[in-house]
Short mmCIF file of C-alpha atoms in Angstrom, two decimals:
data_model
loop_
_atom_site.label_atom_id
_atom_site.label_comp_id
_atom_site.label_asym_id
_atom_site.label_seq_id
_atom_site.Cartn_x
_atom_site.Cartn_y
_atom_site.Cartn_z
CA UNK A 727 59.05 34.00 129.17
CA UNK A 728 58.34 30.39 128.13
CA UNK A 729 56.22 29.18 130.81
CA UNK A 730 55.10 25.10 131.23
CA UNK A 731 52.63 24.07 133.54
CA UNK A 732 51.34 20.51 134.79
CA UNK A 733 47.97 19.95 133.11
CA UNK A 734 47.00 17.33 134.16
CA UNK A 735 44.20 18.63 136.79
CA UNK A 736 43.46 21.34 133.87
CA UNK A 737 41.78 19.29 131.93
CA UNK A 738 40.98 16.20 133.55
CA UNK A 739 39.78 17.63 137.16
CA UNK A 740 36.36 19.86 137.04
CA UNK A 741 36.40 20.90 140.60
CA UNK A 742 38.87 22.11 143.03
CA UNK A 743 42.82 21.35 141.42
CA UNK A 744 41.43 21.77 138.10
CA UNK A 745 39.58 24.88 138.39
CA UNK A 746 42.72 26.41 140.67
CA UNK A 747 44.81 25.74 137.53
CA UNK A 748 42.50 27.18 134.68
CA UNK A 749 41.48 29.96 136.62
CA UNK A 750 45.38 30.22 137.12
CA UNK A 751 46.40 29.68 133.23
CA UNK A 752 43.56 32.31 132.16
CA UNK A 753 44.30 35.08 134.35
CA UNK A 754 47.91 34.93 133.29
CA UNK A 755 46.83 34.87 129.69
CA UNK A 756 44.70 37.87 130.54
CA UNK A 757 46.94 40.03 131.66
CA UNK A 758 50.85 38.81 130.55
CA UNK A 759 49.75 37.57 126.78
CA UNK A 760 53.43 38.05 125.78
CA UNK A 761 54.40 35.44 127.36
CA UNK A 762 54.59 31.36 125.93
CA UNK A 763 52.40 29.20 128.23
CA UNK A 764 52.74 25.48 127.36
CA UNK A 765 50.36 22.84 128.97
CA UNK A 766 52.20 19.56 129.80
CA UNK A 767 49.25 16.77 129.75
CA UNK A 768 49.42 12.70 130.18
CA UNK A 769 47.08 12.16 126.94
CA UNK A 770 45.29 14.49 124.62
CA UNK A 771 42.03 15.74 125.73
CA UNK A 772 38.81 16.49 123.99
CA UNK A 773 37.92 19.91 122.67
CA UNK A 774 41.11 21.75 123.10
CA UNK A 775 42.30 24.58 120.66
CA UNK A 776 45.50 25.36 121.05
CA UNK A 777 47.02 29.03 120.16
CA UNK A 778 50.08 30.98 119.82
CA UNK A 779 49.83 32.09 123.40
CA UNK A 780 48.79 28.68 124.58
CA UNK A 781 50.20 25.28 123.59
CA UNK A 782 49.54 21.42 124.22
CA UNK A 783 52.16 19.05 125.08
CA UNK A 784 52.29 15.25 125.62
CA UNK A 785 54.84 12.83 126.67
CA UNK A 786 57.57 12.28 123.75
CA UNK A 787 58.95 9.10 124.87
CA UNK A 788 57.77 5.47 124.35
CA UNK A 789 58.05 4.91 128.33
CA UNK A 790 56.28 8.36 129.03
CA UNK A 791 53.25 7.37 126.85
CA UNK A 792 53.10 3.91 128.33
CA UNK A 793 53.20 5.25 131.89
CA UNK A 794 51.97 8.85 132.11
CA UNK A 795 52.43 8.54 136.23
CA UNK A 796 56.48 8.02 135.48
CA UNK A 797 56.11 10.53 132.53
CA UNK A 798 55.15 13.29 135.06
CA UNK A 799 56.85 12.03 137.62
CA UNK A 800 60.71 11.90 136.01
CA UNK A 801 61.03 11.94 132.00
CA UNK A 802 58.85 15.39 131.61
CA UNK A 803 62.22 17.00 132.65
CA UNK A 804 63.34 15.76 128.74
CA UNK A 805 60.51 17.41 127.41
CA UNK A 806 60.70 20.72 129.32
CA UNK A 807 64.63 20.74 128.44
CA UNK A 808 63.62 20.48 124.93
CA UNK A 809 61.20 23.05 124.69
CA UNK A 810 63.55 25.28 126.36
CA UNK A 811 60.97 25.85 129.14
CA UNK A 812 61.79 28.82 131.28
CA UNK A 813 60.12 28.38 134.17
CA UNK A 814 57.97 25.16 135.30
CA UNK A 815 55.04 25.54 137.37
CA UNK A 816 53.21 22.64 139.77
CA UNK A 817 50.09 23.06 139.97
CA UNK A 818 48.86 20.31 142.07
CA UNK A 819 52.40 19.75 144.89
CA UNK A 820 54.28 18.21 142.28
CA UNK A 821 57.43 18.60 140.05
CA UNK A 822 59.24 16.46 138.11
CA UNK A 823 62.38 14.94 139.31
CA UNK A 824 65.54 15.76 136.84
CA UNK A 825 65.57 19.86 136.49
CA UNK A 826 67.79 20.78 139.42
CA UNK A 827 71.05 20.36 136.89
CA UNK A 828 68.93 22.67 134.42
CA UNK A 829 68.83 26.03 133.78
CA UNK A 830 64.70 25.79 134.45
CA UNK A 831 63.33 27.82 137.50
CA UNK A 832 60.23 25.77 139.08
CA UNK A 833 57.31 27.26 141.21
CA UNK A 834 55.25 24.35 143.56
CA UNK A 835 51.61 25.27 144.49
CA UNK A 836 50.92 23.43 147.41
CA UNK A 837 47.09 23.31 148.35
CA UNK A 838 47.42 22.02 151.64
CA UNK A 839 48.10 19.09 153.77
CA UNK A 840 44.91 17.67 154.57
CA UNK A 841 46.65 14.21 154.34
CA UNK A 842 48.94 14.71 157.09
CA UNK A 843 46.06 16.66 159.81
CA UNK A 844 43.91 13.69 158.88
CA UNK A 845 45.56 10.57 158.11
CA UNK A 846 42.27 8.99 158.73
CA UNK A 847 40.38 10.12 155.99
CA UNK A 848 43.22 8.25 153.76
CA UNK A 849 44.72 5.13 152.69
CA UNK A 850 48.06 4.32 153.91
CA UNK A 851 49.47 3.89 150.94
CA UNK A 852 48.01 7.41 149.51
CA UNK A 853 49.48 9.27 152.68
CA UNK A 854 53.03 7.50 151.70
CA UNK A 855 52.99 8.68 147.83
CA UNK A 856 51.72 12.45 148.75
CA UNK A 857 53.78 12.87 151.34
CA UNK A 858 57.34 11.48 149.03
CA UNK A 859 55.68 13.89 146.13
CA UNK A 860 55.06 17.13 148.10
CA UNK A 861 58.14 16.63 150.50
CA UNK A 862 59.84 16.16 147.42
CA UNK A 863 58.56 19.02 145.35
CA UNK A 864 58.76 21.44 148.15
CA UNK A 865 62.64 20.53 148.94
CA UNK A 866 63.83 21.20 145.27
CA UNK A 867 61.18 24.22 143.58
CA UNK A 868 62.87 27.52 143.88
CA UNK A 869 59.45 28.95 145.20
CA UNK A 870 56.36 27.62 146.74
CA UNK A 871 53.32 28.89 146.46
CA UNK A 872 51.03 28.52 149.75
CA UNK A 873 47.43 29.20 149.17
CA UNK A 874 47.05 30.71 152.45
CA UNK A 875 48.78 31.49 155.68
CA UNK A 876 47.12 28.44 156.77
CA UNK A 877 48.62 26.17 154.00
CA UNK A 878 51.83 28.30 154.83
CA UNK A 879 52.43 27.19 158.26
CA UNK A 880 51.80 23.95 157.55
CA UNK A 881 54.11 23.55 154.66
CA UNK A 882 56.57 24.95 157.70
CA UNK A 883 55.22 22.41 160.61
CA UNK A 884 55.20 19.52 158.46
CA UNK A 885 57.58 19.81 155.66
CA UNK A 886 59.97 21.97 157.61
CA UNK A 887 60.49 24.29 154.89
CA UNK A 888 62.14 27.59 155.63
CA UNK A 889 59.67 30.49 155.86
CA UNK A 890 61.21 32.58 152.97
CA UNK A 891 61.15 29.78 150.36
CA UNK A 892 57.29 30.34 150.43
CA UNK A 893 54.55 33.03 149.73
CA UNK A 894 50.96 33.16 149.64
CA UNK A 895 48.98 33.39 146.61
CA UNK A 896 44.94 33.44 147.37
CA UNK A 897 42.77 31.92 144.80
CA UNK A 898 40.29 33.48 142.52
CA UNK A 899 37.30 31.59 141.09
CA UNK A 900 35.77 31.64 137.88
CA UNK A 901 34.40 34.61 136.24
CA UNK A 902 30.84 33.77 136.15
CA UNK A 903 30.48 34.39 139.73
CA UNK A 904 31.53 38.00 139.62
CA UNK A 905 29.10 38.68 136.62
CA UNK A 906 25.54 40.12 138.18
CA UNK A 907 22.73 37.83 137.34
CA UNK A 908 19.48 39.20 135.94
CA UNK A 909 16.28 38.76 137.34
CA UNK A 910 15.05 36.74 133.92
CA UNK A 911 18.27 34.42 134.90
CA UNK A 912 17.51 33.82 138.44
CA UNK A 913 13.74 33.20 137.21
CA UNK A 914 14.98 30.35 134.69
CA UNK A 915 17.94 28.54 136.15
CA UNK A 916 15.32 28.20 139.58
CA UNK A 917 12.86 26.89 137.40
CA UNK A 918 14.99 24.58 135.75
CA UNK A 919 15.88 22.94 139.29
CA UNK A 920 12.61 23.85 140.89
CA UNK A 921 14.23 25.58 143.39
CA UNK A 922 12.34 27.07 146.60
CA UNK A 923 11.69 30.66 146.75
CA UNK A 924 13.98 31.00 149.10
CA UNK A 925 16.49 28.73 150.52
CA UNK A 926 20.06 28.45 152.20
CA UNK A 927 22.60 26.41 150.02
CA UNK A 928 25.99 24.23 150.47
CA UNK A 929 28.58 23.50 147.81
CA UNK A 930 31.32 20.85 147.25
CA UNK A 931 33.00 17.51 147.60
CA UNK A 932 30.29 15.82 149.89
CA UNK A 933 32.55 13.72 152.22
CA UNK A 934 32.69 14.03 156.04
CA UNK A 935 35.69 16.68 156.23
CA UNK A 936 32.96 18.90 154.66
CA UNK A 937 30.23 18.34 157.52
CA UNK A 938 27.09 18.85 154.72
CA UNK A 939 25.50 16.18 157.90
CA UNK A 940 25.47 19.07 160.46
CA UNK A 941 23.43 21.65 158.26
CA UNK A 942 20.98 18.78 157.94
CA UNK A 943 20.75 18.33 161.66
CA UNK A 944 20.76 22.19 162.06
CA UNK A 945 17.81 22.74 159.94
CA UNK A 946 15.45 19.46 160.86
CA UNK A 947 13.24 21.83 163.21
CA UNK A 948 12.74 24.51 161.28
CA UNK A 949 10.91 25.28 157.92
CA UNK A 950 14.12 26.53 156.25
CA UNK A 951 14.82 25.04 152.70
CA UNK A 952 18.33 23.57 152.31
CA UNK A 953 20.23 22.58 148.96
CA UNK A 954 23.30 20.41 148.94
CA UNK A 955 25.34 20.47 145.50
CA UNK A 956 28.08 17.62 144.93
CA UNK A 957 28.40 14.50 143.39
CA UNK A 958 27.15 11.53 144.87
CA UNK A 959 29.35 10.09 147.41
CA UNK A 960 28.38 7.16 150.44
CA UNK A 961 28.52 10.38 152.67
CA UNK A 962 25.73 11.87 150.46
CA UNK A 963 23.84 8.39 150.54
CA UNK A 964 23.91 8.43 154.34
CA UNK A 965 22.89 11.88 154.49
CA UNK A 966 19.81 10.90 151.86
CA UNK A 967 18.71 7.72 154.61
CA UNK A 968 18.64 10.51 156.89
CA UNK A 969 16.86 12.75 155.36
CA UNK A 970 14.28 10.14 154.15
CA UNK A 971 13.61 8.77 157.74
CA UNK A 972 13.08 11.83 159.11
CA UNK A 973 10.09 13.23 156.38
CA UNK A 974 12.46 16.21 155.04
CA UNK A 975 12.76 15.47 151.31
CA UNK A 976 10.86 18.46 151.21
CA UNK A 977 13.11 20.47 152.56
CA UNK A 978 16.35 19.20 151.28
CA UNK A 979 17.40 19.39 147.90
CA UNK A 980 20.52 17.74 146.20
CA UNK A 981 21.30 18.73 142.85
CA UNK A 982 24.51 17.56 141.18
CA UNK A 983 26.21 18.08 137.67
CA UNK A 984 25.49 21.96 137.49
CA UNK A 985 27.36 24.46 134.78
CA UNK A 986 29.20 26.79 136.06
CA UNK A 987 27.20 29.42 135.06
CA UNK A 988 24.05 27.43 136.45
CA UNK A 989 25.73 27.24 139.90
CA UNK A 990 26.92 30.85 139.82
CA UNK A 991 23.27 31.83 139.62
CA UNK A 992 21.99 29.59 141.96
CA UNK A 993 24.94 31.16 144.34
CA UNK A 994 23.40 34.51 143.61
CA UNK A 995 19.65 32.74 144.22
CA UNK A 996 20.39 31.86 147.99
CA UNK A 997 19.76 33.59 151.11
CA UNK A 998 22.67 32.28 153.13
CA UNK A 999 25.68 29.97 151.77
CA UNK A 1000 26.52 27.35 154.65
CA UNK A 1001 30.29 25.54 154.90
CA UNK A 1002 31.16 24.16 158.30
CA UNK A 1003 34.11 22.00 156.83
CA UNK A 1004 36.29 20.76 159.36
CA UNK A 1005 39.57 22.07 157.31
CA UNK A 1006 40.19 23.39 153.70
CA UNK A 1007 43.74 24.88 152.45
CA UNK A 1008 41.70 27.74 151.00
CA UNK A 1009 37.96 27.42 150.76
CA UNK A 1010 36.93 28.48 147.14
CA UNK A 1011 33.14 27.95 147.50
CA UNK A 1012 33.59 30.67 150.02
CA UNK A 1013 34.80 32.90 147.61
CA UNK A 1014 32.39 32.33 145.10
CA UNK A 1015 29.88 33.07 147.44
CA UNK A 1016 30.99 36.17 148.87
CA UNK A 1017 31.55 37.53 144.82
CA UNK A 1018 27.99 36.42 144.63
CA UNK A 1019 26.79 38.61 147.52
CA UNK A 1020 25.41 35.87 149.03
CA UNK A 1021 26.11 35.70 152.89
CA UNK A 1022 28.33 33.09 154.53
CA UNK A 1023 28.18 30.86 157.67
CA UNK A 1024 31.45 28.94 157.92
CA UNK A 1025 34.08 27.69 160.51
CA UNK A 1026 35.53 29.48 163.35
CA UNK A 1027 39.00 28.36 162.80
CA UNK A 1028 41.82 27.36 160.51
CA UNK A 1029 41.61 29.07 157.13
CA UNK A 1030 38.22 30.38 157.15
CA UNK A 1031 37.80 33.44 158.90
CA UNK A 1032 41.54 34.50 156.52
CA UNK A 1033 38.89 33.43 153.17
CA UNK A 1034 35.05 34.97 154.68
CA UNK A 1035 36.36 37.83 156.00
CA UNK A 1036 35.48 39.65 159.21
CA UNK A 1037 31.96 40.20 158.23
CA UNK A 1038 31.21 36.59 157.82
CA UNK A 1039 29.14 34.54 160.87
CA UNK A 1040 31.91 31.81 161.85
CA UNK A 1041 30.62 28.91 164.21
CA UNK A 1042 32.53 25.66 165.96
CA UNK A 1043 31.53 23.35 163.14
CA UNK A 1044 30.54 20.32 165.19
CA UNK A 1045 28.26 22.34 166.89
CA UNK A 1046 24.94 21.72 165.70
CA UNK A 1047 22.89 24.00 168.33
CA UNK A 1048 25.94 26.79 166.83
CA UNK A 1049 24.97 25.85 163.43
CA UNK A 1050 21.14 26.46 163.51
CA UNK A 1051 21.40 29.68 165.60
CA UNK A 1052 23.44 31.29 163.17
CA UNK A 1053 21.54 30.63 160.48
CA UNK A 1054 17.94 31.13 161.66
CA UNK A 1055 19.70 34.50 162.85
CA UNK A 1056 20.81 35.15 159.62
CA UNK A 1057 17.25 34.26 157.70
CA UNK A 1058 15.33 36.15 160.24
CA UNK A 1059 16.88 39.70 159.62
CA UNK A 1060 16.88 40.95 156.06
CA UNK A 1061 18.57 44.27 156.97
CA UNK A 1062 21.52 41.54 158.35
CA UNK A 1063 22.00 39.93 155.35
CA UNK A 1064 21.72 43.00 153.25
CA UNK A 1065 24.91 44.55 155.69
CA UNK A 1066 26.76 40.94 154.83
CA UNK A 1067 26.24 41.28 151.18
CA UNK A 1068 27.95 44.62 150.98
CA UNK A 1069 30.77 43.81 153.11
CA UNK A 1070 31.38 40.31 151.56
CA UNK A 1071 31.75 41.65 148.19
CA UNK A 1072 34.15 44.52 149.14
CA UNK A 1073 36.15 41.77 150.82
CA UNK A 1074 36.17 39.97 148.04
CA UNK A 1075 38.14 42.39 145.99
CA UNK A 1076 41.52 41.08 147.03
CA UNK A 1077 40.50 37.96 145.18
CA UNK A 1078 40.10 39.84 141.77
CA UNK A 1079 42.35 38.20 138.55
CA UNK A 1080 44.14 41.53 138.28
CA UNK A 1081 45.86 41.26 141.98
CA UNK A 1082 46.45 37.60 141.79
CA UNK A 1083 48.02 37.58 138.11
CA UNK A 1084 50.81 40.42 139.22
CA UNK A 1085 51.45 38.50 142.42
CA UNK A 1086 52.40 34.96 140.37
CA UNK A 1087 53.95 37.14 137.68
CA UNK A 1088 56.11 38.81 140.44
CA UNK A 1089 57.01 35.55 142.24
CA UNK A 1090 58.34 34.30 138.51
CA UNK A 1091 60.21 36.95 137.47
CA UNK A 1092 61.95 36.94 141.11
CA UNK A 1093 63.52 33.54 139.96
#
């Protein structure tokens, strides 16, 4: 098959959307590398070697180079017609507009709906263009791909999609967190960030959906060493005041800008991983934890106890009383976190490339 994909988020996102579609593109390479997978991408980007198995393509037109937004949004259909693209998939809630009087099949990811739970946490006129573009993409793909039951009954609630236009596809996560670390690797990467000897640790986008705050809170009376890895954000800058006025730059850490293979050691480094987000479609720093045998804390609802598995600790995740019990519970008993370990890696197993690759190579060749 001749397979295109929106790249957009492949090479110009380096967290969430963009790691959900390399992880993606690489696993299918891995394991289907007779088929043609074409990467459809606003402007060239740096560093990319294209192969036989795996091609670049930009917009052809004068009006898609002038506006790559309209170039994704309507004239890629020319291009993908051209190329005699097979199937299309949208990686991000988004096709093009334009391939319903073609002979291509299209496949929607759709991450979640975030936008329409909590309209607060976006502009107006952001909520108007996501929902037109997902309502859109969801109405006219021959499949959707959910990335959990969660996402799944939302893309029913809200989008009012029928039930057996859509299947769930978990995510994976990069291959450096399912590689053991060595004790020479541990010793350098926590030397090169002067980590604590031992410490509990919190990963990703640090905004207020995420709730980094209430680990903050949950640790300020106790001696337990915390580090926070994202980008800066004015959440993280009001977290910093905090931390500042109340003497514990000692005790908390941010770090931001890590490798991958940096964080996947520092995963493997910590005692306890700690995510009391509000709401995720999936949860992927969950997952890279659990391959990391590193035990999770994370939130009693939604998606979460469907990505930790049963063997996780899950806690109300405004609860800051909830919070700090769990994890001064957690710290206190080695033979605890030793039993979590175990069980979070074996749970992690229906995460491996191998499972996920058939099931998006299964949900193709069905259309």
């Amino acid at each position: 098959m001749r397979i295109g994909f929106d790249a957009k988020r492949y090479f110009f996102n380096r967290t969430g959307l963009g790691n959900y579609s390399r992880d993606l593109v690489r696993i299918l390479q891995t394991y289907y590398p007779e088929n043609d997978y074409v990467l459809y991408s606003p402007k060239v980007p740096e560093n990319f070697i294209p192969s036989d198995q795996l091609r670049l393509k930009t917009p052809s037109s004068f009006f898609g180079k002038l506006s790559p937004s309209f170039w994704r949004y309507k004239s890629m259909s020319n291009d993908l017609k051209q190329d005699e693209i097979e199937i299309y998939h949208g990686l991000s809630g988004e096709i093009p507009i334009g391939l319903s009087d073609s002979p291509i099949k299209t496949v929607v990811t759709i991450h979640d709906l975030i936008f329409i739970r909590f309209p607060e946490l976006y502009k107006p006129i952001d909520r108007k263009i996501y929902q037109k573009k997902m309502q859109s993409a969801a109405d006219n793909a021959d499949k959707i791909i959910a990335i959990s039951e969660q996402t799944k009954r939302d893309i029913i609630d809200f989008l009012k999609i029928p039930e057996e236009k859509i299947q769930v596809v978990y995510q994976g996560c990069h291959p450096a967190f399912k590689t053991p670390k060595s004790e020479q690797e541990k010793e350098l990467v926590s030397g090169k960030y002067q980590l604590p000897e031992q410490f509990i640790l919190n990963v990703g986008s640090i905004e207020p959906r995420k709730n980094a705050f209430q680990i903050v809170k949950a640790i300020e009376q106790t001696a337990i060493p915390l580090v926070i890895i994202g980008k800066d954000t004015a959440y993280a800058e009001e977290i910093k005041q905090y931390v500042e006025k109340n003497q514990l730059t000692n005790q908390v850490i941010f770090l931001k800008g890590i490798s991958m293979e940096d964080l996947a050691t520092i995963y493997s480094l910590a005692n306890i991983f700690v995510y009391p987000s509000k709401f995720e479609g999936f949860g992927i720093p969950i997952i890279e934890a659990l391959y990391s045998s590193t035990p999770v804390i994370t939130t009693n609802s939604g998606v979460f106890p469907e990505a930790a598995g049963p063997n996780s600790v899950f806690v109300d995740p405004e609860n800051i009383n909830e919070i700090s019990d769990a994890i001064q519970r957690i710290w206190a008993d080695e033979d605890l976190q030793e039993s979590m370990k175990i069980a979070g890696l074996e749970f992690a197993q229906r995460f491996n490339d191998d499972v996920l690759a058939k099931q998006i190579m299964d949900i193709y060749r069905s259309i």
